[in-house]
């Protein structure tokens, strides 16, 4: 199991390294070992702990509506709204340059706002990574310490994904009958449901199997996750439809939402070929979500046993 968990981590780590390498190789950024930018020091503006990453990325020195880091990409002076003093504002020149680049490449430019609604989570992550690195590179603060902190921040962001569906107490069928007979009937229904959807396949095993000897991911191997997803959906549907004694409703709801979370994690892992950020985030969260599910199931079992022993 430790080996499989290590392989899970390797997939996750490689995804981050891959994204960073793609953008640095594509846009030609180099690492500079400075701590502060001399051009800023002259104006007594030091790049220290008081200058946050957010303020650096969102800085617009000439207030022309184009962020400093993007002006730098187009060869503009971020401190002048008309860098070449030709009577055409930098903002308008950049729009023209984007249109030309888009027509030459036959695809949308990286920064066109109208593309936003069609972006995958990977696209959004990539834009954020790109803009952050560009801003840091322009300011001359991309040293090893900055790289380490940026990596930690990106890993944290990738590890936080909210559930798409969260059930509420109104979603389950509660009965005002807490009798021993009602509890036993509920226990029997729950046990029968679980027996119909026994999950024996190990998700970590499938992830390990999907790694090829060349270091790629075999998408077909990930299709083995489909039966697991199907069983989870069956359990979720059954738990929503069954009658639940009110005294067990909160414990039932917790288990239901934990099944939903794990099911979403496993479903998102399959997106590795189309939305790698969502997939890697799902892999990073799977273990904790699975442990939480086991904990809540045990809590429900304990609650049932306590009611039956009274």
Coordinates of C-alpha atoms in Angstrom, one line a residue:
X1 CA 0.0 0.0 0.0
X2 CA 2.9 2.4 0.8
X3 CA 4.2 1.8 -2.7
X4 CA 0.9 2.6 -4.3
X5 CA 0.6 5.8 -2.2
X6 CA 4.0 6.8 -3.3
X7 CA 3.0 6.3 -6.9
X8 CA -0.1 8.4 -6.3
X9 CA 2.1 11.2 -5.0
X10 CA 4.5 10.8 -8.0
X11 CA 1.6 11.4 -10.4
X12 CA 0.5 14.5 -8.5
X13 CA 4.0 15.9 -8.3
X14 CA 4.8 15.2 -12.0
X15 CA 1.7 17.1 -13.0
X16 CA 2.9 20.2 -11.2
X17 CA 6.4 19.9 -12.6
X18 CA 4.9 19.3 -16.1
X19 CA 2.9 22.5 -15.9
X20 CA 5.8 24.6 -14.7
X21 CA 8.1 23.2 -17.4
X22 CA 5.6 23.8 -20.2
X23 CA 5.2 27.4 -19.4
X24 CA 8.8 28.2 -18.7
X25 CA 9.9 26.5 -21.9
X26 CA 7.1 28.0 -24.0
X27 CA 7.5 31.6 -22.9
X28 CA 11.3 31.5 -22.2
X29 CA 11.4 32.6 -18.5
X30 CA 14.7 32.2 -16.7
X31 CA 15.3 32.1 -13.0
X32 CA 17.0 35.2 -11.6
X33 CA 18.7 35.1 -8.2
X34 CA 17.9 38.6 -7.0
X35 CA 16.0 39.7 -4.0
X36 CA 15.0 43.2 -5.1
X37 CA 14.7 45.1 -8.3
X38 CA 17.3 47.9 -8.6
X39 CA 14.9 50.0 -10.7
X40 CA 12.4 49.9 -7.9
X41 CA 15.0 50.6 -5.2
X42 CA 15.7 54.0 -6.7
X43 CA 12.2 55.0 -5.8
X44 CA 12.5 53.6 -2.3
X45 CA 10.1 50.8 -3.2
X46 CA 11.6 47.6 -1.9
X47 CA 10.4 44.1 -2.7
X48 CA 10.1 42.8 0.9
X49 CA 7.6 40.8 2.9
X50 CA 5.2 43.8 2.9
X51 CA 4.8 43.5 -0.8
X52 CA 2.3 40.7 -1.3
X53 CA 2.2 38.4 -4.3
X54 CA -1.4 39.5 -5.1
X55 CA -0.4 43.2 -5.2
X56 CA 2.6 42.3 -7.5
X57 CA 0.5 40.3 -9.9
X58 CA -2.4 42.9 -10.0
X59 CA -0.1 46.0 -10.2
X60 CA -1.0 48.5 -12.9
X61 CA 1.6 51.3 -12.6
X62 CA 0.3 53.5 -15.4
X63 CA -3.4 52.8 -14.7
X64 CA -4.1 52.0 -18.3
X65 CA -6.1 48.8 -17.5
X66 CA -3.2 46.5 -18.6
X67 CA -1.3 44.8 -15.7
X68 CA 2.4 45.5 -15.5
X69 CA 3.4 41.9 -16.1
X70 CA 1.3 41.7 -19.3
X71 CA 2.8 44.9 -20.6
X72 CA 6.2 43.4 -20.1
X73 CA 5.2 40.4 -22.2
X74 CA 4.4 42.8 -25.1
X75 CA 7.6 44.9 -24.7
X76 CA 5.7 47.9 -23.3
X77 CA 6.9 50.1 -20.5
X78 CA 4.5 49.4 -17.5
X79 CA 5.1 53.0 -16.2
X80 CA 3.9 54.7 -19.4
X81 CA 0.4 54.4 -21.0
X82 CA 1.9 55.1 -24.4
X83 CA 5.4 53.5 -24.3
X84 CA 6.6 54.5 -27.7
X85 CA 4.8 57.9 -27.7
X86 CA 3.2 57.3 -31.1
X87 CA -0.2 58.5 -30.0
X88 CA -1.6 55.0 -29.6
X89 CA -2.2 53.8 -26.1
X90 CA -0.4 50.6 -25.1
X91 CA -3.8 49.1 -24.3
X92 CA -5.0 49.5 -27.8
X93 CA -1.7 48.3 -29.3
X94 CA -1.9 45.2 -27.1
X95 CA -5.4 44.4 -28.3
X96 CA -4.2 44.7 -31.9
X97 CA -1.2 42.5 -31.2
X98 CA -3.5 39.9 -29.6
X99 CA -5.8 39.9 -32.6
X100 CA -2.8 39.4 -35.0
X101 CA -1.4 36.6 -32.9
X102 CA -4.8 34.9 -32.7
X103 CA -5.3 35.0 -36.5
X104 CA -1.7 33.7 -37.1
X105 CA -2.1 30.9 -34.7
X106 CA -5.6 30.0 -35.8
X107 CA -6.7 29.9 -32.2
X108 CA -7.7 32.3 -29.3
X109 CA -5.0 34.3 -27.6
X110 CA -4.1 33.3 -24.1
X111 CA -5.5 36.5 -22.5
X112 CA -8.7 37.1 -24.4
X113 CA -11.5 37.5 -21.8
X114 CA -14.2 36.1 -24.0
X115 CA -12.6 32.7 -23.7
X116 CA -13.2 32.6 -19.9
X117 CA -16.5 30.7 -20.0
X118 CA -14.9 27.9 -22.0
X119 CA -11.9 27.4 -19.8
X120 CA -11.2 24.2 -17.9
X121 CA -9.8 24.2 -14.4
X122 CA -6.5 23.4 -15.9
X123 CA -6.7 26.5 -18.2
X124 CA -7.5 28.7 -15.3
X125 CA -4.7 27.3 -13.2
X126 CA -2.3 27.7 -16.1
X127 CA -3.3 31.3 -16.6
X128 CA -2.8 32.0 -12.9
X129 CA 0.5 30.3 -12.9
X130 CA 1.6 32.1 -16.0
X131 CA 0.6 35.6 -14.7
X132 CA 2.2 35.0 -11.3
X133 CA 5.5 33.8 -12.7
X134 CA 5.5 36.6 -15.3
X135 CA 5.0 39.3 -12.6
X136 CA 7.7 37.8 -10.4
X137 CA 10.1 37.5 -13.3
X138 CA 9.5 41.1 -14.3
X139 CA 10.1 42.3 -10.7
X140 CA 13.3 40.3 -10.5
X141 CA 12.3 38.3 -7.5
X142 CA 12.2 34.7 -8.9
X143 CA 14.8 33.2 -6.6
X144 CA 14.8 29.7 -5.2
X145 CA 12.9 30.8 -2.0
X146 CA 10.2 32.3 -4.2
X147 CA 10.0 29.2 -6.3
X148 CA 9.6 27.0 -3.2
X149 CA 6.9 29.2 -1.7
X150 CA 5.0 29.4 -5.1
X151 CA 5.2 25.6 -5.4
X152 CA 3.7 25.2 -1.9
X153 CA 0.9 27.7 -2.7
X154 CA 0.0 25.9 -5.9
X155 CA 0.0 22.5 -4.3
X156 CA -2.4 23.9 -1.6
X157 CA -4.7 25.3 -4.3
X158 CA -4.7 22.1 -6.2
X159 CA -5.7 20.2 -3.1
X160 CA -8.9 22.2 -2.4
X161 CA -11.9 21.3 -4.4
X162 CA -15.4 21.6 -3.1
X163 CA -18.0 18.9 -3.7
X164 CA -20.3 19.6 -6.6
X165 CA -23.3 18.2 -4.8
X166 CA -23.9 18.6 -1.0
X167 CA -27.0 16.9 0.3
X168 CA -29.1 18.6 3.0
X169 CA -31.5 17.2 5.6
X170 CA -34.4 18.1 3.2
X171 CA -33.0 15.6 0.6
X172 CA -33.5 12.5 2.7
X173 CA -36.8 10.8 3.7
X174 CA -37.1 11.2 7.5
X175 CA -39.7 9.3 9.5
X176 CA -40.8 10.2 13.0
X177 CA -40.4 6.7 14.2
X178 CA -37.5 5.9 16.4
X179 CA -38.8 2.5 17.7
X180 CA -36.6 -0.5 17.8
X181 CA -38.5 -2.0 14.9
X182 CA -37.9 1.1 12.7
X183 CA -34.2 1.1 13.6
X184 CA -33.9 -2.6 12.7
X185 CA -35.8 -2.0 9.4
X186 CA -33.4 0.8 8.5
X187 CA -30.4 -1.3 9.5
X188 CA -31.6 -4.1 7.3
X189 CA -32.3 -1.8 4.3
X190 CA -28.9 -0.2 4.7
X191 CA -27.1 -3.6 4.9
X192 CA -29.0 -4.9 1.8
X193 CA -28.0 -1.8 -0.1
X194 CA -24.4 -2.2 0.7
X195 CA -24.5 -5.9 -0.3
X196 CA -25.8 -4.9 -3.7
X197 CA -22.9 -2.6 -4.2
X198 CA -19.8 -4.4 -2.7
X199 CA -16.7 -2.5 -3.8
X200 CA -13.6 -4.7 -3.9
X201 CA -11.4 -3.0 -6.4
X202 CA -8.6 -0.8 -5.0
X203 CA -8.5 2.7 -6.5
X204 CA -4.8 3.0 -5.7
X205 CA -4.1 -0.3 -7.5
X206 CA -5.8 1.0 -10.6
X207 CA -3.9 4.3 -10.4
X208 CA -0.6 2.3 -10.1
X209 CA -1.7 0.1 -13.0
X210 CA -2.4 3.1 -15.2
X211 CA 1.2 4.3 -15.0
X212 CA 3.1 3.0 -18.1
X213 CA 6.8 2.1 -18.2
X214 CA 7.3 5.2 -20.3
X215 CA 6.0 7.4 -17.5
X216 CA 2.7 8.1 -19.3
X217 CA -0.9 7.4 -18.0
X218 CA -2.9 4.7 -19.7
X219 CA -6.4 6.2 -20.0
X220 CA -7.9 2.9 -20.8
X221 CA -6.7 1.5 -17.5
X222 CA -8.6 4.2 -15.7
X223 CA -11.8 2.9 -17.2
X224 CA -11.6 0.2 -14.5
X225 CA -12.8 3.0 -12.1
X226 CA -16.2 3.0 -13.8
X227 CA -17.6 0.0 -11.9
X228 CA -16.6 1.6 -8.6
X229 CA -18.2 4.9 -9.6
X230 CA -21.4 2.9 -10.6
X231 CA -21.5 1.2 -7.2
X232 CA -21.1 4.6 -5.4
X233 CA -23.9 6.1 -7.4
X234 CA -26.1 3.1 -6.6
X235 CA -25.4 3.5 -2.8
X236 CA -26.0 7.3 -3.0
X237 CA -29.3 6.8 -4.8
X238 CA -30.4 4.1 -2.4
X239 CA -29.6 6.2 0.7
X240 CA -31.5 9.2 -0.7
X241 CA -34.6 7.0 -1.3
X242 CA -34.7 5.0 1.9
X243 CA -36.7 5.9 5.0
X244 CA -34.5 7.1 7.9
X245 CA -35.5 7.3 11.6
X246 CA -35.1 10.9 12.7
X247 CA -32.7 10.0 15.5
X248 CA -30.3 8.7 12.8
X249 CA -30.9 11.3 10.2
X250 CA -27.7 13.4 10.8
X251 CA -25.4 10.4 10.9
X252 CA -27.1 9.1 7.7
X253 CA -26.7 12.5 6.0
X254 CA -23.0 12.6 6.9
X255 CA -22.4 9.2 5.3
X256 CA -24.4 10.2 2.3
X257 CA -22.3 13.3 1.7
X258 CA -19.0 11.4 2.2
X259 CA -20.0 8.8 -0.4
X260 CA -20.8 11.7 -2.7
X261 CA -17.4 13.3 -2.1
X262 CA -15.5 10.0 -2.8
X263 CA -17.5 9.3 -5.9
X264 CA -16.7 12.8 -7.2
X265 CA -13.0 12.3 -6.4
X266 CA -12.9 9.0 -8.4
X267 CA -14.9 10.5 -11.3
X268 CA -12.6 13.5 -11.5
X269 CA -9.5 11.2 -11.5
X270 CA -10.7 10.0 -14.9
X271 CA -10.3 13.6 -16.3
X272 CA -6.5 13.3 -16.3
X273 CA -6.5 13.5 -20.1
X274 CA -8.8 16.5 -20.4
X275 CA -8.4 18.5 -17.2
X276 CA -5.3 17.4 -15.4
X277 CA -5.7 19.9 -12.5
X278 CA -9.0 18.6 -11.5
X279 CA -7.7 15.0 -11.8
X280 CA -4.6 15.8 -9.7
X281 CA -6.6 17.6 -7.1
X282 CA -8.9 14.6 -6.9
X283 CA -6.0 12.2 -6.4
X284 CA -4.6 14.4 -3.7
X285 CA -7.9 14.5 -1.8
X286 CA -8.9 10.8 -2.3
X287 CA -7.1 9.3 0.7
X288 CA -8.5 11.8 3.2
X289 CA -12.0 11.6 1.6
X290 CA -11.9 7.8 1.8
X291 CA -10.8 7.9 5.4
X292 CA -13.5 10.4 6.3
X293 CA -16.1 8.0 4.7
X294 CA -14.9 5.1 6.7
X295 CA -15.1 7.2 9.9
X296 CA -18.6 8.4 9.2
X297 CA -19.8 4.8 8.3
X298 CA -18.4 3.6 11.6
X299 CA -20.2 6.5 13.4
X300 CA -23.5 5.5 11.8
X301 CA -23.0 1.8 12.8
X302 CA -22.2 2.9 16.4
X303 CA -25.3 5.1 16.5
X304 CA -27.5 2.2 15.3
X305 CA -26.0 -0.2 17.8
X306 CA -26.5 2.3 20.6
X307 CA -30.2 2.8 19.7
X308 CA -30.8 -1.0 19.6
X309 CA -29.1 -1.5 23.0
X310 CA -31.3 1.0 24.7

